Short mmCIF file of C-alpha atoms in Angstrom, two decimals:
data_model
loop_
_atom_site.label_atom_id
_atom_site.label_comp_id
_atom_site.label_asym_id
_atom_site.label_seq_id
_atom_site.Cartn_x
_atom_site.Cartn_y
_atom_site.Cartn_z
CA UNK O 224 -0.04 -0.06 -0.04
CA UNK O 225 2.92 2.40 0.67
CA UNK O 226 4.13 2.06 -3.07
CA UNK O 227 0.63 2.50 -4.32
CA UNK O 228 -0.01 5.52 -2.20
CA UNK O 229 3.01 7.17 -3.50
CA UNK O 230 1.60 7.20 -6.99
CA UNK O 231 -0.93 9.94 -7.82
CA UNK O 232 -2.50 7.97 -10.62
CA UNK O 233 -5.35 5.46 -10.56
CA UNK O 234 -4.14 1.90 -9.87
CA UNK O 235 -5.37 -1.73 -9.46
CA UNK O 236 -2.89 -4.03 -7.80
CA UNK O 237 -3.45 -7.73 -6.77
CA UNK O 238 -1.21 -9.04 -3.97
CA UNK O 239 -1.11 -12.79 -3.43
CA UNK O 240 -0.54 -13.71 0.26
CA UNK O 241 -0.47 -17.61 0.40
CA UNK O 242 0.85 -17.95 3.83
CA UNK O 243 -1.90 -15.70 5.46
CA UNK O 244 -5.38 -17.32 6.20
CA UNK O 245 -8.28 -16.01 4.10
CA UNK O 246 -10.07 -15.12 7.23
CA UNK O 247 -7.40 -12.76 8.30
CA UNK O 248 -7.40 -11.06 4.84
CA UNK O 249 -11.20 -10.77 4.95
CA UNK O 250 -10.98 -9.22 8.51
CA UNK O 251 -8.61 -6.57 7.27
CA UNK O 252 -10.66 -5.82 4.11
CA UNK O 253 -13.85 -5.51 6.21
CA UNK O 254 -12.25 -3.34 8.90
CA UNK O 255 -10.61 -1.03 6.30
CA UNK O 256 -14.08 -0.49 4.89
CA UNK O 257 -15.32 0.46 8.31
CA UNK O 258 -12.34 2.68 8.92
CA UNK O 259 -13.25 4.74 5.89
CA UNK O 260 -16.53 5.59 7.34
CA UNK O 261 -15.12 6.99 10.69
CA UNK O 262 -14.75 10.65 10.01
CA UNK O 263 -12.99 11.34 13.29
CA UNK O 264 -10.03 9.44 11.88
CA UNK O 265 -10.38 9.95 8.17
CA UNK O 266 -10.30 13.76 8.67
CA UNK O 267 -6.59 13.18 9.53
CA UNK O 268 -5.90 10.36 7.21
CA UNK O 269 -6.87 11.83 3.83
CA UNK O 270 -4.43 9.67 1.83
CA UNK O 271 -6.65 6.63 2.58
CA UNK O 272 -9.81 8.08 1.09
CA UNK O 273 -8.99 6.91 -2.42
CA UNK O 274 -8.23 3.31 -1.45
CA UNK O 275 -10.60 0.38 -2.00
CA UNK O 276 -9.54 -3.14 -0.66
CA UNK O 277 -11.35 -6.31 -1.53
CA UNK O 278 -10.63 -10.02 -1.42
CA UNK O 279 -10.00 -12.00 -4.66
CA UNK O 280 -12.62 -14.85 -4.58
CA UNK O 281 -10.39 -17.56 -6.05
CA UNK O 282 -7.43 -17.35 -3.68
CA UNK O 283 -5.74 -15.70 -0.67
CA UNK O 284 -5.15 -12.44 -2.25
CA UNK O 285 -6.02 -8.62 -1.96
CA UNK O 286 -7.21 -6.42 -4.78
CA UNK O 287 -6.08 -2.90 -3.96
CA UNK O 288 -7.65 -0.11 -6.08
CA UNK O 289 -7.16 3.59 -6.01
CA UNK O 290 -8.66 6.45 -7.83
CA UNK O 291 -6.41 9.23 -9.28
CA UNK O 292 -5.61 12.09 -6.92
CA UNK O 293 -7.54 15.33 -7.65
CA UNK O 294 -5.75 18.51 -7.77
CA UNK O 295 -6.84 19.39 -4.26
CA UNK O 296 -5.54 15.96 -3.10
CA UNK O 297 -2.23 16.52 -4.76
CA UNK O 298 -1.94 19.83 -3.08
CA UNK O 299 -2.65 18.30 0.35
CA UNK O 300 -0.05 15.59 -0.37
CA UNK O 301 2.60 18.13 -1.44
CA UNK O 302 1.99 20.02 1.78
CA UNK O 303 2.25 16.98 3.81
CA UNK O 304 5.59 15.69 2.28
CA UNK O 305 7.16 19.04 3.07
CA UNK O 306 7.80 17.45 6.60
CA UNK O 307 10.09 14.97 4.90
CA UNK O 308 12.43 17.77 3.68
CA UNK O 309 15.99 17.74 5.19
CA UNK O 310 15.33 14.83 7.63
CA UNK O 311 18.52 13.32 8.83
CA UNK O 312 18.35 9.77 10.33
CA UNK O 313 21.43 10.26 12.42
CA UNK O 314 20.32 13.54 14.00
CA UNK O 315 16.73 12.18 14.41
CA UNK O 316 18.02 9.10 16.29
CA UNK O 317 20.45 10.97 18.41
CA UNK O 318 17.66 13.29 19.54
CA UNK O 319 15.47 10.32 20.45
CA UNK O 320 18.39 8.76 22.40
CA UNK O 321 18.80 12.00 24.30
CA UNK O 322 15.18 11.90 25.33
CA UNK O 323 15.52 8.19 26.43
CA UNK O 324 18.53 9.17 28.60
CA UNK O 325 16.67 12.12 30.12
CA UNK O 326 13.24 10.77 30.76
CA UNK O 327 13.23 6.97 30.49
CA UNK O 328 16.62 6.64 32.31
CA UNK O 329 17.19 9.85 34.10
CA UNK O 330 13.71 9.98 35.63
CA UNK O 331 13.46 6.22 35.75
CA UNK O 332 10.23 6.27 33.64
CA UNK O 333 11.08 2.64 32.91
CA UNK O 334 13.19 1.09 35.74
CA UNK O 335 14.37 -1.76 33.54
CA UNK O 336 16.09 0.45 30.95
CA UNK O 337 19.61 1.43 32.16
CA UNK O 338 21.03 2.86 29.00
CA UNK O 339 19.49 4.02 25.65
CA UNK O 340 21.13 0.98 24.03
CA UNK O 341 20.24 -1.85 26.51
CA UNK O 342 16.82 -2.97 27.76
CA UNK O 343 15.24 -5.44 30.00
CA UNK O 344 18.08 -5.06 32.64
CA UNK O 345 17.23 -6.56 36.08
CA UNK O 346 14.79 -9.19 34.83
CA UNK O 347 17.15 -12.12 34.59
CA UNK O 348 15.74 -13.71 37.68
CA UNK O 349 12.40 -13.77 35.85
CA UNK O 350 13.74 -15.51 32.75
CA UNK O 351 14.48 -12.42 30.59
CA UNK O 352 17.83 -11.74 29.21
CA UNK O 353 18.91 -8.08 28.58
CA UNK O 354 19.32 -7.12 24.93
CA UNK O 355 19.97 -4.28 22.62
CA UNK O 356 17.46 -1.51 21.81
CA UNK O 357 16.84 -1.36 18.15
CA UNK O 358 16.39 2.15 16.69
CA UNK O 359 14.54 2.08 13.37
CA UNK O 360 13.71 5.00 11.16
CA UNK O 361 11.10 5.88 8.55
CA UNK O 362 11.03 9.41 6.96
CA UNK O 363 7.70 9.02 5.09
CA UNK O 364 4.89 11.40 5.98
CA UNK O 365 2.33 8.82 4.42
CA UNK O 366 0.33 6.67 6.93
CA UNK O 367 0.84 3.76 4.57
CA UNK O 368 4.60 4.24 4.71
CA UNK O 369 4.48 4.43 8.56
CA UNK O 370 2.41 1.20 8.57
CA UNK O 371 4.81 -0.60 6.41
CA UNK O 372 7.77 0.44 8.55
CA UNK O 373 5.88 -0.71 11.71
CA UNK O 374 5.14 -4.15 10.31
CA UNK O 375 8.76 -4.50 9.23
CA UNK O 376 9.72 -3.93 12.77
CA UNK O 377 7.21 -6.46 13.99
CA UNK O 378 8.44 -9.04 11.57
CA UNK O 379 12.06 -8.31 12.69
CA UNK O 380 11.20 -8.72 16.36
CA UNK O 381 9.32 -12.11 15.58
CA UNK O 382 12.28 -13.67 13.89
CA UNK O 383 15.02 -12.14 16.21
CA UNK O 384 15.88 -13.62 19.63
CA UNK O 385 15.55 -11.46 22.68
CA UNK O 386 19.23 -11.42 23.34
CA UNK O 387 19.85 -9.93 19.99
CA UNK O 388 17.01 -7.47 19.88
CA UNK O 389 15.12 -6.72 23.09
CA UNK O 390 12.81 -3.89 21.99
CA UNK O 391 12.42 -1.63 19.01
CA UNK O 392 11.76 2.18 18.88
CA UNK O 393 10.62 3.28 15.56
CA UNK O 394 11.01 6.97 14.64
CA UNK O 395 8.47 8.54 12.32
CA UNK O 396 9.59 12.17 12.26
CA UNK O 397 7.37 13.23 9.27
CA UNK O 398 4.18 11.84 10.91
CA UNK O 399 2.50 14.66 12.77
CA UNK O 400 5.65 16.85 12.51
CA UNK O 401 5.65 19.88 14.89
CA UNK O 402 3.74 20.66 18.06
CA UNK O 403 0.54 22.22 16.78
CA UNK O 404 -2.86 20.71 17.51
CA UNK O 405 -3.13 19.69 13.94
CA UNK O 406 0.13 17.79 14.20
CA UNK O 407 -1.02 16.04 17.41
CA UNK O 408 -4.43 15.15 15.73
CA UNK O 409 -2.49 13.60 12.82
CA UNK O 410 -0.12 11.67 15.11
CA UNK O 411 -3.08 10.37 17.16
CA UNK O 412 -5.01 9.21 14.15
CA UNK O 413 -1.98 7.44 12.67
CA UNK O 414 -0.87 5.59 15.83
CA UNK O 415 -4.57 4.69 16.42
CA UNK O 416 -4.57 2.85 13.09
CA UNK O 417 -1.20 1.19 13.82
CA UNK O 418 -2.62 -0.09 17.16
CA UNK O 419 -5.85 -1.04 15.60
CA UNK O 420 -4.28 -3.42 13.02
CA UNK O 421 -1.76 -4.90 15.43
CA UNK O 422 -4.79 -5.86 17.72
CA UNK O 423 -6.90 -7.04 14.72
CA UNK O 424 -4.35 -9.69 14.01
CA UNK O 425 -3.94 -10.42 17.77
CA UNK O 426 -0.37 -9.10 17.70
CA UNK O 427 -1.17 -7.51 21.13
CA UNK O 428 -0.64 -11.08 22.54
CA UNK O 429 2.96 -10.73 21.53
CA UNK O 430 3.76 -6.98 21.63
CA UNK O 431 2.87 -3.90 23.55
CA UNK O 432 3.12 -0.34 22.17
CA UNK O 433 4.12 3.00 23.69
CA UNK O 434 3.28 6.09 21.62
CA UNK O 435 5.42 9.40 21.77
CA UNK O 436 4.93 12.83 20.22
CA UNK O 437 6.46 16.29 21.01
CA UNK O 438 3.09 17.80 21.90
CA UNK O 439 1.72 14.54 23.63
CA UNK O 440 -1.49 15.42 25.45
CA UNK O 441 -3.59 12.52 26.82
CA UNK O 442 -6.62 14.74 27.11
CA UNK O 443 -6.56 14.99 23.36
CA UNK O 444 -6.47 11.29 22.80
CA UNK O 445 -9.62 9.45 22.06
CA UNK O 446 -11.30 8.07 24.20
CA UNK O 447 -10.37 10.69 26.64
CA UNK O 448 -11.78 8.96 29.77
CA UNK O 449 -11.12 5.36 28.82
CA UNK O 450 -7.88 3.31 28.03
CA UNK O 451 -6.32 3.90 24.60
CA UNK O 452 -3.91 1.15 23.38
CA UNK O 453 -0.29 2.39 23.59
CA UNK O 454 -1.17 5.63 25.43
CA UNK O 455 -1.02 6.82 29.05
CA UNK O 456 -3.95 6.23 31.12
CA UNK O 457 -6.63 8.94 31.13
CA UNK O 458 -5.51 11.96 33.21
CA UNK O 459 -8.73 11.61 35.20
CA UNK O 460 -7.63 8.24 36.46
CA UNK O 461 -4.34 9.56 38.00
CA UNK O 462 -5.78 10.65 41.30
CA UNK O 463 -7.46 7.18 41.87
CA UNK O 464 -4.29 5.46 40.82
CA UNK O 465 -2.19 7.51 43.34
CA UNK O 466 -4.66 6.72 46.09
CA UNK O 467 -4.60 2.99 45.31
CA UNK O 468 -0.74 3.10 45.10
CA UNK O 469 -0.58 4.54 48.74
CA UNK O 470 0.03 8.24 47.68
CA UNK O 471 -3.26 9.58 49.08
CA UNK O 472 -1.54 12.88 50.05
CA UNK O 473 -0.29 13.53 46.52
CA UNK O 474 -3.68 12.48 45.19
CA UNK O 475 -5.31 15.30 47.19
CA UNK O 476 -2.52 17.93 47.04
CA UNK O 477 -1.39 17.84 43.38
CA UNK O 478 -3.17 20.31 41.06
CA UNK O 479 -4.50 19.48 37.65
CA UNK O 480 -1.62 21.43 36.14
CA UNK O 481 0.90 19.45 38.06
CA UNK O 482 -0.67 16.14 37.06
CA UNK O 483 -0.70 17.23 33.42
CA UNK O 484 3.09 17.18 33.45
CA UNK O 485 2.75 13.38 33.38
CA UNK O 486 2.44 13.91 29.61
CA UNK O 487 6.13 14.82 29.53
CA UNK O 488 7.03 11.17 29.73
CA UNK O 489 5.66 10.79 26.18
CA UNK O 490 6.85 14.04 24.81
CA UNK O 491 9.67 12.94 22.63
CA UNK O 492 11.40 15.19 19.87
CA UNK O 493 9.30 13.49 17.12
CA UNK O 494 6.70 10.87 16.72
CA UNK O 495 7.89 7.47 17.74
CA UNK O 496 6.57 4.05 18.65
CA UNK O 497 8.33 1.77 21.14
CA UNK O 498 7.44 -1.85 20.36
CA UNK O 499 7.88 -4.00 23.52
CA UNK O 500 7.69 -7.76 23.92
CA UNK O 501 4.71 -8.87 26.01
CA UNK O 502 6.88 -11.44 27.73
CA UNK O 503 9.12 -8.57 28.98
CA UNK O 504 6.14 -6.60 30.08
CA UNK O 505 4.85 -9.46 32.06
CA UNK O 506 8.06 -10.17 33.74
CA UNK O 507 8.45 -6.45 34.59
CA UNK O 508 5.02 -5.88 36.15
CA UNK O 509 4.15 -9.38 37.46
CA UNK O 510 0.87 -11.39 37.40
CA UNK O 511 -1.05 -8.99 39.65
CA UNK O 512 -0.43 -5.90 37.43
CA UNK O 513 -4.14 -5.61 36.35
CA UNK O 514 -6.50 -4.46 39.23
CA UNK O 515 -9.90 -3.03 39.68
CA UNK O 516 -9.51 0.69 39.88
CA UNK O 517 -12.27 2.66 41.80
CA UNK O 518 -12.62 5.97 39.91
CA UNK O 519 -14.54 7.48 42.75
CA UNK O 520 -17.66 8.31 40.47
CA UNK O 521 -19.36 4.98 40.79
CA UNK O 522 -17.25 3.33 38.16
CA UNK O 523 -14.68 0.65 38.51
CA UNK O 524 -12.27 0.06 35.57
CA UNK O 525 -9.51 -2.52 34.94
CA UNK O 526 -6.11 -0.80 35.10
CA UNK O 527 -2.46 -1.83 35.07
CA UNK O 528 0.88 -0.22 35.77
CA UNK O 529 -0.38 1.56 38.85
CA UNK O 530 2.82 1.92 40.60
CA UNK O 531 4.94 3.06 37.54
CA UNK O 532 2.38 5.67 36.47
CA UNK O 533 1.95 6.94 39.99
CA UNK O 534 5.81 7.28 40.50
CA UNK O 535 6.29 9.03 37.17
CA UNK O 536 3.33 11.42 37.87
CA UNK O 537 4.80 12.44 41.18
CA UNK O 538 8.30 12.76 39.78
CA UNK O 539 7.26 14.95 36.81
CA UNK O 540 4.94 17.04 38.80
CA UNK O 541 7.90 18.23 41.02
CA UNK O 542 10.04 19.28 37.99
CA UNK O 543 9.51 22.88 36.83
CA UNK O 544 7.62 23.07 33.59
CA UNK O 545 10.24 25.41 32.16
CA UNK O 546 12.98 22.83 32.86
CA UNK O 547 10.97 20.08 31.04
CA UNK O 548 10.03 22.49 28.05
CA UNK O 549 13.70 23.63 27.70
CA UNK O 550 15.07 20.20 27.63
CA UNK O 551 12.46 19.10 25.03
CA UNK O 552 13.09 22.04 22.77
CA UNK O 553 16.76 21.33 22.95
CA UNK O 554 16.14 17.85 21.77
CA UNK O 555 13.91 19.10 18.92
CA UNK O 556 16.68 21.39 17.89
CA UNK O 557 19.17 18.57 17.76
CA UNK O 558 17.22 17.28 14.78
CA UNK O 559 17.56 20.52 12.80
CA UNK O 560 20.83 21.60 11.26
CA UNK O 561 21.76 25.20 12.02
CA UNK O 562 18.14 26.06 12.99
CA UNK O 563 16.65 27.33 16.21
CA UNK O 564 14.22 25.28 18.38
CA UNK O 565 10.77 24.74 17.00
CA UNK O 566 8.23 27.19 18.44
CA UNK O 567 4.85 25.88 17.19
CA UNK O 568 2.02 26.46 19.47
CA UNK O 569 1.04 23.62 21.86
CA UNK O 570 -2.23 22.09 22.64
CA UNK O 571 -3.89 23.60 25.53
CA UNK O 572 -3.01 21.87 28.81
#
């Protein structure tokens, strides 16, 4: 689909997939048809509107058809691909590693990552061997290009032993580039589709996802008050989580503005997806990680990662906002050659 999407002309392509069950192909084709009716997402995924996907009756194959792009659609595409200009993989990756060192390691957002190149440290007694972090990169601004890169990462993880590749972080700097509200909406739509198709094929039994964006704002991710795969828990859940974790004082004393700083654990210099092995997640959090969380409004929801999210929320709440913003802007600037830090307007807190 990435190659088809790159061409502005009308196309009809048949792809034979003999090793994939017909039922899986049918599920994808049906869900893609549903996706195109969901305007909340399609508003931010305009390149998918001209696609039509069906199953070839006589065999395990897709028929992918596209209409020719209109002049307006070509204009939208050309504006979108401006984000691909002057991207440098080395600078992008170094900026992301700086973020990992600062937040993931420096603030212990993940206690089992001790350097930007080595993960799953400290889980040896639980049967997990530490292994390298794989940094992967795709500079396409097209959702189809992002999906292709994501599935390449999944396939690489499946065929590679843990000791040789513990986890992968995929940089997608042209997806939702910048810190504007529009950039965040584009990011949220693309990663929702990524998560959606991983779960459709039950890949969530093998892998967990963590989504990052420079303007990450949990209150702008749908659904706002329910879990969203790969995202932080709803901000409205933080006080109940703190209370359950034994941090009742902080649950009462921290302001909403202070709690909103929890978003900084996902504010990386560009859009990125961390792909984690479920076996590592289970070893890290233990068998009792999923609990019944009393939200205090008559609702009880299943929640996990209570201690980690509580610890991170408290730590970040006590760091001055200016300190967090300055560090992030410095990492954004690392990606740009001889240019000042990016100053796009951020979503409202």
